[in-house]
Amino acid sequence: MALSSARSPSNDWVHHCFKIIIIGDYKVGKTSLLCRYTGHQYHAPSSTISVDFRAKSLERNGKRIKLQIWDIAGQERFRTAVASYYRGAVGVILVYDVTNRESFHNIGYWHEEMRKCCDPHAKGILVGNRCHLSQLREVQAEEGKTLADHLQLPFFETSTEKNINITECFDELVDSINEQIERGRQIRELTTLVLPASGQEERTVEACSCRLL
């Protein structure tokens, strides 16, 4: 969901409304990441809850943006039920726990789910959570960066407890979505240009003098 020039529930004008989902194994800190970013107090959820939702408004590069952020349950028993929540997402945060190597190994599964269920142009980011627990660490930062490079995703290590890189990772994702929208706009504008008739050597387009060879 990347709606342009929309109105938020408070009737404030926004340039874009982005749907973002947070995916990863159970108990890697997805809900605490969501709550920390949106300024809500974290309460341990019941095991029967399959999704959580928060909204946040912000401004990036002169654009007013509303985020609809969905925390998707990682338990196996919920995976079929929550698949529909992937639809319309333009941003995906893939989370593992640096103290749990199995959650790191399972990122391949979550990345495949992202590619299978989300828009083909959805942007992603890889997050290694709980980086403050250095004594319990099972996944080194270099391993996370190598995997992110392989998946062609930006990479952050975060700590919701210590508030490390929480805002930064969301900003990175939002900026990449914005950049993609801007590139699409520029491409659409270029495709509407009409080339000059044969024999005309110059044509001014958006204050640029373009010489045809």
mmCIF file with all atom_site columns, N, CA and C in Angstrom, residues 94-152:
data_model
loop_
_atom_site.group_PDB
_atom_site.id
_atom_site.type_symbol
_atom_site.label_atom_id
_atom_site.label_alt_id
_atom_site.label_comp_id
_atom_site.label_asym_id
_atom_site.label_entity_id
_atom_site.label_seq_id
_atom_site.pdbx_PDB_ins_code
_atom_site.Cartn_x
_atom_site.Cartn_y
_atom_site.Cartn_z
_atom_site.occupancy
_atom_site.B_iso_or_equiv
_atom_site.pdbx_formal_charge
_atom_site.auth_seq_id
_atom_site.auth_comp_id
_atom_site.auth_asym_id
_atom_site.auth_atom_id
_atom_site.pdbx_PDB_model_num
ATOM 1   N N  . LEU A 1 94  ? 12.828 -7.636  8.133  1.00 0.00 ? 94  LEU A N  1
ATOM 2   C CA . LEU A 1 94  ? 13.105 -9.028  8.479  1.00 0.00 ? 94  LEU A CA 1
ATOM 3   C C  . LEU A 1 94  ? 13.987 -9.037  9.717  1.00 0.00 ? 94  LEU A C  1
ATOM 4   N N  . VAL A 1 95  ? 13.510 -9.668  10.787 1.00 0.00 ? 95  VAL A N  1
ATOM 5   C CA . VAL A 1 95  ? 14.174 -9.581  12.089 1.00 0.00 ? 95  VAL A CA 1
ATOM 6   C C  . VAL A 1 95  ? 14.643 -10.951 12.552 1.00 0.00 ? 95  VAL A C  1
ATOM 7   N N  . TYR A 1 96  ? 15.884 -10.994 13.043 1.00 0.00 ? 96  TYR A N  1
ATOM 8   C CA . TYR A 1 96  ? 16.364 -12.172 13.768 1.00 0.00 ? 96  TYR A CA 1
ATOM 9   C C  . TYR A 1 96  ? 16.950 -11.707 15.100 1.00 0.00 ? 96  TYR A C  1
ATOM 10  N N  . ASP A 1 97  ? 17.180 -12.651 15.984 1.00 0.00 ? 97  ASP A N  1
ATOM 11  C CA . ASP A 1 97  ? 17.736 -12.383 17.311 1.00 0.00 ? 97  ASP A CA 1
ATOM 12  C C  . ASP A 1 97  ? 19.208 -12.787 17.295 1.00 0.00 ? 97  ASP A C  1
ATOM 13  N N  . VAL A 1 98  ? 20.116 -11.858 17.594 1.00 0.00 ? 98  VAL A N  1
ATOM 14  C CA . VAL A 1 98  ? 21.545 -12.168 17.532 1.00 0.00 ? 98  VAL A CA 1
ATOM 15  C C  . VAL A 1 98  ? 21.956 -13.209 18.572 1.00 0.00 ? 98  VAL A C  1
ATOM 16  N N  . THR A 1 99  ? 21.080 -13.487 19.563 1.00 0.00 ? 99  THR A N  1
ATOM 17  C CA . THR A 1 99  ? 21.376 -14.513 20.560 1.00 0.00 ? 99  THR A CA 1
ATOM 18  C C  . THR A 1 99  ? 20.747 -15.860 20.206 1.00 0.00 ? 99  THR A C  1
ATOM 19  N N  . ASN A 1 100 ? 20.159 -15.935 19.012 1.00 0.00 ? 100 ASN A N  1
ATOM 20  C CA . ASN A 1 100 ? 19.463 -17.158 18.595 1.00 0.00 ? 100 ASN A CA 1
ATOM 21  C C  . ASN A 1 100 ? 19.842 -17.469 17.145 1.00 0.00 ? 100 ASN A C  1
ATOM 22  N N  . ARG A 1 101 ? 20.793 -18.370 16.948 1.00 0.00 ? 101 ARG A N  1
ATOM 23  C CA . ARG A 1 101 ? 21.290 -18.655 15.602 1.00 0.00 ? 101 ARG A CA 1
ATOM 24  C C  . ARG A 1 101 ? 20.210 -19.254 14.710 1.00 0.00 ? 101 ARG A C  1
ATOM 25  N N  . GLU A 1 102 ? 19.297 -20.018 15.276 1.00 0.00 ? 102 GLU A N  1
ATOM 26  C CA . GLU A 1 102 ? 18.237 -20.611 14.450 1.00 0.00 ? 102 GLU A CA 1
ATOM 27  C C  . GLU A 1 102 ? 17.386 -19.530 13.796 1.00 0.00 ? 102 GLU A C  1
ATOM 28  N N  . SER A 1 103 ? 17.110 -18.461 14.522 1.00 0.00 ? 103 SER A N  1
ATOM 29  C CA . SER A 1 103 ? 16.310 -17.365 13.943 1.00 0.00 ? 103 SER A CA 1
ATOM 30  C C  . SER A 1 103 ? 17.056 -16.698 12.792 1.00 0.00 ? 103 SER A C  1
ATOM 31  N N  . PHE A 1 104 ? 18.372 -16.688 12.872 1.00 0.00 ? 104 PHE A N  1
ATOM 32  C CA . PHE A 1 104 ? 19.204 -16.152 11.784 1.00 0.00 ? 104 PHE A CA 1
ATOM 33  C C  . PHE A 1 104 ? 19.138 -17.073 10.568 1.00 0.00 ? 104 PHE A C  1
ATOM 34  N N  . HIS A 1 105 ? 19.250 -18.375 10.798 1.00 0.00 ? 105 HIS A N  1
ATOM 35  C CA . HIS A 1 105 ? 19.171 -19.333 9.699  1.00 0.00 ? 105 HIS A CA 1
ATOM 36  C C  . HIS A 1 105 ? 17.819 -19.272 8.998  1.00 0.00 ? 105 HIS A C  1
ATOM 37  N N  . ASN A 1 106 ? 16.765 -18.950 9.743  1.00 0.00 ? 106 ASN A N  1
ATOM 38  C CA . ASN A 1 106 ? 15.413 -18.938 9.175  1.00 0.00 ? 106 ASN A CA 1
ATOM 39  C C  . ASN A 1 106 ? 15.099 -17.668 8.376  1.00 0.00 ? 106 ASN A C  1
ATOM 40  N N  . ILE A 1 107 ? 16.013 -16.713 8.335  1.00 0.00 ? 107 ILE A N  1
ATOM 41  C CA . ILE A 1 107 ? 15.772 -15.498 7.547  1.00 0.00 ? 107 ILE A CA 1
ATOM 42  C C  . ILE A 1 107 ? 15.554 -15.844 6.072  1.00 0.00 ? 107 ILE A C  1
ATOM 43  N N  . GLY A 1 108 ? 16.220 -16.892 5.592  1.00 0.00 ? 108 GLY A N  1
ATOM 44  C CA . GLY A 1 108 ? 16.008 -17.309 4.207  1.00 0.00 ? 108 GLY A CA 1
ATOM 45  C C  . GLY A 1 108 ? 14.548 -17.628 3.933  1.00 0.00 ? 108 GLY A C  1
ATOM 46  N N  . TYR A 1 109 ? 13.895 -18.311 4.888  1.00 0.00 ? 109 TYR A N  1
ATOM 47  C CA . TYR A 1 109 ? 12.460 -18.617 4.747  1.00 0.00 ? 109 TYR A CA 1
ATOM 48  C C  . TYR A 1 109 ? 11.647 -17.318 4.699  1.00 0.00 ? 109 TYR A C  1
ATOM 49  N N  . TRP A 1 110 ? 11.921 -16.397 5.604  1.00 0.00 ? 110 TRP A N  1
ATOM 50  C CA . TRP A 1 110 ? 11.135 -15.160 5.663  1.00 0.00 ? 110 TRP A CA 1
ATOM 51  C C  . TRP A 1 110 ? 11.362 -14.291 4.434  1.00 0.00 ? 110 TRP A C  1
ATOM 52  N N  . HIS A 1 111 ? 12.580 -14.302 3.917  1.00 0.00 ? 111 HIS A N  1
ATOM 53  C CA . HIS A 1 111 ? 12.845 -13.541 2.696  1.00 0.00 ? 111 HIS A CA 1
ATOM 54  C C  . HIS A 1 111 ? 12.073 -14.131 1.521  1.00 0.00 ? 111 HIS A C  1
ATOM 55  N N  . GLU A 1 112 ? 11.976 -15.457 1.468  1.00 0.00 ? 112 GLU A N  1
ATOM 56  C CA . GLU A 1 112 ? 11.208 -16.103 0.402  1.00 0.00 ? 112 GLU A CA 1
ATOM 57  C C  . GLU A 1 112 ? 9.723  -15.764 0.536  1.00 0.00 ? 112 GLU A C  1
ATOM 58  N N  . GLU A 1 113 ? 9.217  -15.719 1.762  1.00 0.00 ? 113 GLU A N  1
ATOM 59  C CA . GLU A 1 113 ? 7.823  -15.333 1.985  1.00 0.00 ? 113 GLU A CA 1
ATOM 60  C C  . GLU A 1 113 ? 7.590  -13.893 1.521  1.00 0.00 ? 113 GLU A C  1
ATOM 61  N N  . MET A 1 114 ? 8.543  -13.032 1.794  1.00 0.00 ? 114 MET A N  1
ATOM 62  C CA . MET A 1 114 ? 8.442  -11.643 1.339  1.00 0.00 ? 114 MET A CA 1
ATOM 63  C C  . MET A 1 114 ? 8.339  -11.588 -0.177 1.00 0.00 ? 114 MET A C  1
ATOM 64  N N  . ARG A 1 115 ? 9.212  -12.301 -0.870 1.00 0.00 ? 115 ARG A N  1
ATOM 65  C CA . ARG A 1 115 ? 9.228  -12.282 -2.327 1.00 0.00 ? 115 ARG A CA 1
ATOM 66  C C  . ARG A 1 115 ? 7.970  -12.926 -2.914 1.00 0.00 ? 115 ARG A C  1
ATOM 67  N N  . LYS A 1 116 ? 7.448  -13.924 -2.226 1.00 0.00 ? 116 LYS A N  1
ATOM 68  C CA . LYS A 1 116 ? 6.291  -14.658 -2.735 1.00 0.00 ? 116 LYS A CA 1
ATOM 69  C C  . LYS A 1 116 ? 4.974  -13.909 -2.502 1.00 0.00 ? 116 LYS A C  1
ATOM 70  N N  . CYS A 1 117 ? 4.862  -13.227 -1.360 1.00 0.00 ? 117 CYS A N  1
ATOM 71  C CA . CYS A 1 117 ? 3.563  -12.682 -0.954 1.00 0.00 ? 117 CYS A CA 1
ATOM 72  C C  . CYS A 1 117 ? 3.441  -11.164 -1.105 1.00 0.00 ? 117 CYS A C  1
ATOM 73  N N  . CYS A 1 118 ? 4.566  -10.466 -1.152 1.00 0.00 ? 118 CYS A N  1
ATOM 74  C CA . CYS A 1 118 ? 4.517  -8.993  -1.234 1.00 0.00 ? 118 CYS A CA 1
ATOM 75  C C  . CYS A 1 118 ? 4.608  -8.531  -2.682 1.00 0.00 ? 118 CYS A C  1
ATOM 76  N N  . ASP A 1 119 ? 4.382  -7.239  -2.870 1.00 0.00 ? 119 ASP A N  1
ATOM 77  C CA . ASP A 1 119 ? 4.573  -6.625  -4.173 1.00 0.00 ? 119 ASP A CA 1
ATOM 78  C C  . ASP A 1 119 ? 6.015  -6.860  -4.620 1.00 0.00 ? 119 ASP A C  1
ATOM 79  N N  . PRO A 1 120 ? 6.218  -7.153  -5.933 1.00 0.00 ? 120 PRO A N  1
ATOM 80  C CA . PRO A 1 120 ? 7.586  -7.409  -6.412 1.00 0.00 ? 120 PRO A CA 1
ATOM 81  C C  . PRO A 1 120 ? 8.548  -6.256  -6.164 1.00 0.00 ? 120 PRO A C  1
ATOM 82  N N  . HIS A 1 121 ? 8.019  -5.044  -6.011 1.00 0.00 ? 121 HIS A N  1
ATOM 83  C CA . HIS A 1 121 ? 8.877  -3.878  -5.810 1.00 0.00 ? 121 HIS A CA 1
ATOM 84  C C  . HIS A 1 121 ? 9.007  -3.484  -4.338 1.00 0.00 ? 121 HIS A C  1
ATOM 85  N N  . ALA A 1 122 ? 8.486  -4.312  -3.438 1.00 0.00 ? 122 ALA A N  1
ATOM 86  C CA . ALA A 1 122 ? 8.583  -3.999  -2.011 1.00 0.00 ? 122 ALA A CA 1
ATOM 87  C C  . ALA A 1 122 ? 10.049 -3.933  -1.580 1.00 0.00 ? 122 ALA A C  1
ATOM 88  N N  . LYS A 1 123 ? 10.356 -2.962  -0.742 1.00 0.00 ? 123 LYS A N  1
ATOM 89  C CA . LYS A 1 123 ? 11.712 -2.790  -0.232 1.00 0.00 ? 123 LYS A CA 1
ATOM 90  C C  . LYS A 1 123 ? 11.841 -3.512  1.111  1.00 0.00 ? 123 LYS A C  1
ATOM 91  N N  . GLY A 1 124 ? 13.029 -4.043  1.356  1.00 0.00 ? 124 GLY A N  1
ATOM 92  C CA . GLY A 1 124 ? 13.259 -4.775  2.595  1.00 0.00 ? 124 GLY A CA 1
ATOM 93  C C  . GLY A 1 124 ? 14.474 -4.266  3.331  1.00 0.00 ? 124 GLY A C  1
ATOM 94  N N  . ILE A 1 125 ? 14.578 -4.682  4.593  1.00 0.00 ? 125 ILE A N  1
ATOM 95  C CA . ILE A 1 125 ? 15.743 -4.361  5.414  1.00 0.00 ? 125 ILE A CA 1
ATOM 96  C C  . ILE A 1 125 ? 15.935 -5.510  6.404  1.00 0.00 ? 125 ILE A C  1
ATOM 97  N N  . LEU A 1 126 ? 17.182 -5.858  6.667  1.00 0.00 ? 126 LEU A N  1
ATOM 98  C CA . LEU A 1 126 ? 17.504 -6.939  7.599  1.00 0.00 ? 126 LEU A CA 1
ATOM 99  C C  . LEU A 1 126 ? 17.940 -6.345  8.931  1.00 0.00 ? 126 LEU A C  1
ATOM 100 N N  . VAL A 1 127 ? 17.349 -6.865  10.030 1.00 0.00 ? 127 VAL A N  1
ATOM 101 C CA . VAL A 1 127 ? 17.629 -6.341  11.364 1.00 0.00 ? 127 VAL A CA 1
ATOM 102 C C  . VAL A 1 127 ? 18.039 -7.484  12.292 1.00 0.00 ? 127 VAL A C  1
ATOM 103 N N  . GLY A 1 128 ? 19.207 -7.331  12.923 1.00 0.00 ? 128 GLY A N  1
ATOM 104 C CA . GLY A 1 128 ? 19.636 -8.245  13.983 1.00 0.00 ? 128 GLY A CA 1
ATOM 105 C C  . GLY A 1 128 ? 19.344 -7.598  15.320 1.00 0.00 ? 128 GLY A C  1
ATOM 106 N N  . ASN A 1 129 ? 18.367 -8.105  16.042 1.00 0.00 ? 129 ASN A N  1
ATOM 107 C CA . ASN A 1 129 ? 17.904 -7.468  17.282 1.00 0.00 ? 129 ASN A CA 1
ATOM 108 C C  . ASN A 1 129 ? 18.645 -8.006  18.507 1.00 0.00 ? 129 ASN A C  1
ATOM 109 N N  . ARG A 1 130 ? 18.553 -7.239  19.603 1.00 0.00 ? 130 ARG A N  1
ATOM 110 C CA . ARG A 1 130 ? 19.166 -7.564  20.907 1.00 0.00 ? 130 ARG A CA 1
ATOM 111 C C  . ARG A 1 130 ? 20.693 -7.523  20.861 1.00 0.00 ? 130 ARG A C  1
ATOM 112 N N  . CYS A 1 131 ? 21.222 -6.548  20.139 1.00 0.00 ? 131 CYS A N  1
ATOM 113 C CA . CYS A 1 131 ? 22.674 -6.450  19.983 1.00 0.00 ? 131 CYS A CA 1
ATOM 114 C C  . CYS A 1 131 ? 23.385 -6.086  21.283 1.00 0.00 ? 131 CYS A C  1
ATOM 115 N N  . HIS A 1 132 ? 22.629 -5.626  22.290 1.00 0.00 ? 132 HIS A N  1
ATOM 116 C CA . HIS A 1 132 ? 23.265 -5.263  23.570 1.00 0.00 ? 132 HIS A CA 1
ATOM 117 C C  . HIS A 1 132 ? 23.643 -6.486  24.401 1.00 0.00 ? 132 HIS A C  1
ATOM 118 N N  . LEU A 1 133 ? 23.125 -7.657  24.041 1.00 0.00 ? 133 LEU A N  1
ATOM 119 C CA . LEU A 1 133 ? 23.401 -8.870  24.821 1.00 0.00 ? 133 LEU A CA 1
ATOM 120 C C  . LEU A 1 133 ? 24.672 -9.544  24.314 1.00 0.00 ? 133 LEU A C  1
ATOM 121 N N  . SER A 1 134 ? 25.778 -8.860  24.469 1.00 0.00 ? 134 SER A N  1
ATOM 122 C CA . SER A 1 134 ? 27.041 -9.326  23.891 1.00 0.00 ? 134 SER A CA 1
ATOM 123 C C  . SER A 1 134 ? 27.489 -10.663 24.467 1.00 0.00 ? 134 SER A C  1
ATOM 124 N N  . GLN A 1 135 ? 27.195 -10.927 25.725 1.00 0.00 ? 135 GLN A N  1
ATOM 125 C CA . GLN A 1 135 ? 27.632 -12.182 26.346 1.00 0.00 ? 135 GLN A CA 1
ATOM 126 C C  . GLN A 1 135 ? 26.836 -13.382 25.837 1.00 0.00 ? 135 GLN A C  1
ATOM 127 N N  . LEU A 1 136 ? 25.667 -13.133 25.294 1.00 0.00 ? 136 LEU A N  1
ATOM 128 C CA . LEU A 1 136 ? 24.803 -14.222 24.806 1.00 0.00 ? 136 LEU A CA 1
ATOM 129 C C  . LEU A 1 136 ? 24.799 -14.321 23.282 1.00 0.00 ? 136 LEU A C  1
ATOM 130 N N  . ARG A 1 137 ? 25.559 -13.483 22.622 1.00 0.00 ? 137 ARG A N  1
ATOM 131 C CA . ARG A 1 137 ? 25.535 -13.406 21.168 1.00 0.00 ? 137 ARG A CA 1
ATOM 132 C C  . ARG A 1 137 ? 25.947 -14.728 20.522 1.00 0.00 ? 137 ARG A C  1
ATOM 133 N N  . GLU A 1 138 ? 25.145 -15.162 19.525 1.00 0.00 ? 138 GLU A N  1
ATOM 134 C CA . GLU A 1 138 ? 25.464 -16.356 18.734 1.00 0.00 ? 138 GLU A CA 1
ATOM 135 C C  . GLU A 1 138 ? 25.729 -16.009 17.267 1.00 0.00 ? 138 GLU A C  1
ATOM 136 N N  . VAL A 1 139 ? 25.304 -14.815 16.857 1.00 0.00 ? 139 VAL A N  1
ATOM 137 C CA . VAL A 1 139 ? 25.466 -14.383 15.462 1.00 0.00 ? 139 VAL A CA 1
ATOM 138 C C  . VAL A 1 139 ? 26.262 -13.088 15.459 1.00 0.00 ? 139 VAL A C  1
ATOM 139 N N  . GLN A 1 140 ? 27.420 -13.094 14.820 1.00 0.00 ? 140 GLN A N  1
ATOM 140 C CA . GLN A 1 140 ? 28.257 -11.912 14.765 1.00 0.00 ? 140 GLN A CA 1
ATOM 141 C C  . GLN A 1 140 ? 27.712 -10.903 13.749 1.00 0.00 ? 140 GLN A C  1
ATOM 142 N N  . ALA A 1 141 ? 28.040 -9.634  13.973 1.00 0.00 ? 141 ALA A N  1
ATOM 143 C CA . ALA A 1 141 ? 27.566 -8.579  13.080 1.00 0.00 ? 141 ALA A CA 1
ATOM 144 C C  . ALA A 1 141 ? 28.040 -8.808  11.652 1.00 0.00 ? 141 ALA A C  1
ATOM 145 N N  . GLU A 1 142 ? 29.249 -9.334  11.506 1.00 0.00 ? 142 GLU A N  1
ATOM 146 C CA . GLU A 1 142 ? 29.791 -9.586  10.160 1.00 0.00 ? 142 GLU A CA 1
ATOM 147 C C  . GLU A 1 142 ? 28.955 -10.620 9.408  1.00 0.00 ? 142 GLU A C  1
ATOM 148 N N  . GLU A 1 143 ? 28.416 -11.607 10.136 1.00 0.00 ? 143 GLU A N  1
ATOM 149 C CA . GLU A 1 143 ? 27.562 -12.619 9.504  1.00 0.00 ? 143 GLU A CA 1
ATOM 150 C C  . GLU A 1 143 ? 26.258 -11.986 9.019  1.00 0.00 ? 143 GLU A C  1
ATOM 151 N N  . GLY A 1 144 ? 25.707 -11.109 9.829  1.00 0.00 ? 144 GLY A N  1
ATOM 152 C CA . GLY A 1 144 ? 24.483 -10.422 9.428  1.00 0.00 ? 144 GLY A CA 1
ATOM 153 C C  . GLY A 1 144 ? 24.707 -9.560  8.206  1.00 0.00 ? 144 GLY A C  1
ATOM 154 N N  . LYS A 1 145 ? 25.833 -8.850  8.181  1.00 0.00 ? 145 LYS A N  1
ATOM 155 C CA . LYS A 1 145 ? 26.138 -7.991  7.033  1.00 0.00 ? 145 LYS A CA 1
ATOM 156 C C  . LYS A 1 145 ? 26.354 -8.817  5.771  1.00 0.00 ? 145 LYS A C  1
ATOM 157 N N  . THR A 1 146 ? 27.014 -9.969  5.904  1.00 0.00 ? 146 THR A N  1
ATOM 158 C CA . THR A 1 146 ? 27.242 -10.838 4.742  1.00 0.00 ? 146 THR A CA 1
ATOM 159 C C  . THR A 1 146 ? 25.912 -11.340 4.181  1.00 0.00 ? 146 THR A C  1
ATOM 160 N N  . LEU A 1 147 ? 25.007 -11.751 5.072  1.00 0.00 ? 147 LEU A N  1
ATOM 161 C CA . LEU A 1 147 ? 23.699 -12.225 4.612  1.00 0.00 ? 147 LEU A CA 1
ATOM 162 C C  . LEU A 1 147 ? 22.918 -11.087 3.952  1.00 0.00 ? 147 LEU A C  1
ATOM 163 N N  . ALA A 1 148 ? 22.958 -9.918  4.558  1.00 0.00 ? 148 ALA A N  1
ATOM 164 C CA . ALA A 1 148 ? 22.245 -8.768  3.987  1.00 0.00 ? 148 ALA A CA 1
ATOM 165 C C  . ALA A 1 148 ? 22.774 -8.440  2.595  1.00 0.00 ? 148 ALA A C  1
ATOM 166 N N  . ASP A 1 149 ? 24.090 -8.486  2.431  1.00 0.00 ? 149 ASP A N  1
ATOM 167 C CA . ASP A 1 149 ? 24.680 -8.231  1.109  1.00 0.00 ? 149 ASP A CA 1
ATOM 168 C C  . ASP A 1 149 ? 24.207 -9.277  0.105  1.00 0.00 ? 149 ASP A C  1
ATOM 169 N N  . HIS A 1 150 ? 24.132 -10.534 0.550  1.00 0.00 ? 150 HIS A N  1
ATOM 170 C CA . HIS A 1 150 ? 23.674 -11.609 -0.338 1.00 0.00 ? 150 HIS A CA 1
ATOM 171 C C  . HIS A 1 150 ? 22.219 -11.392 -0.764 1.00 0.00 ? 150 HIS A C  1
ATOM 172 N N  . LEU A 1 151 ? 21.407 -10.933 0.166  1.00 0.00 ? 151 LEU A N  1
ATOM 173 C CA . LEU A 1 151 ? 19.985 -10.695 -0.127 1.00 0.00 ? 151 LEU A CA 1
ATOM 174 C C  . LEU A 1 151 ? 19.748 -9.314  -0.728 1.00 0.00 ? 151 LEU A C  1
ATOM 175 N N  . GLN A 1 152 ? 20.814 -8.525  -0.832 1.00 0.00 ? 152 GLN A N  1
ATOM 176 C CA . GLN A 1 152 ? 20.738 -7.152  -1.353 1.00 0.00 ? 152 GLN A CA 1
ATOM 177 C C  . GLN A 1 152 ? 19.796 -6.289  -0.512 1.00 0.00 ? 152 GLN A C  1
#
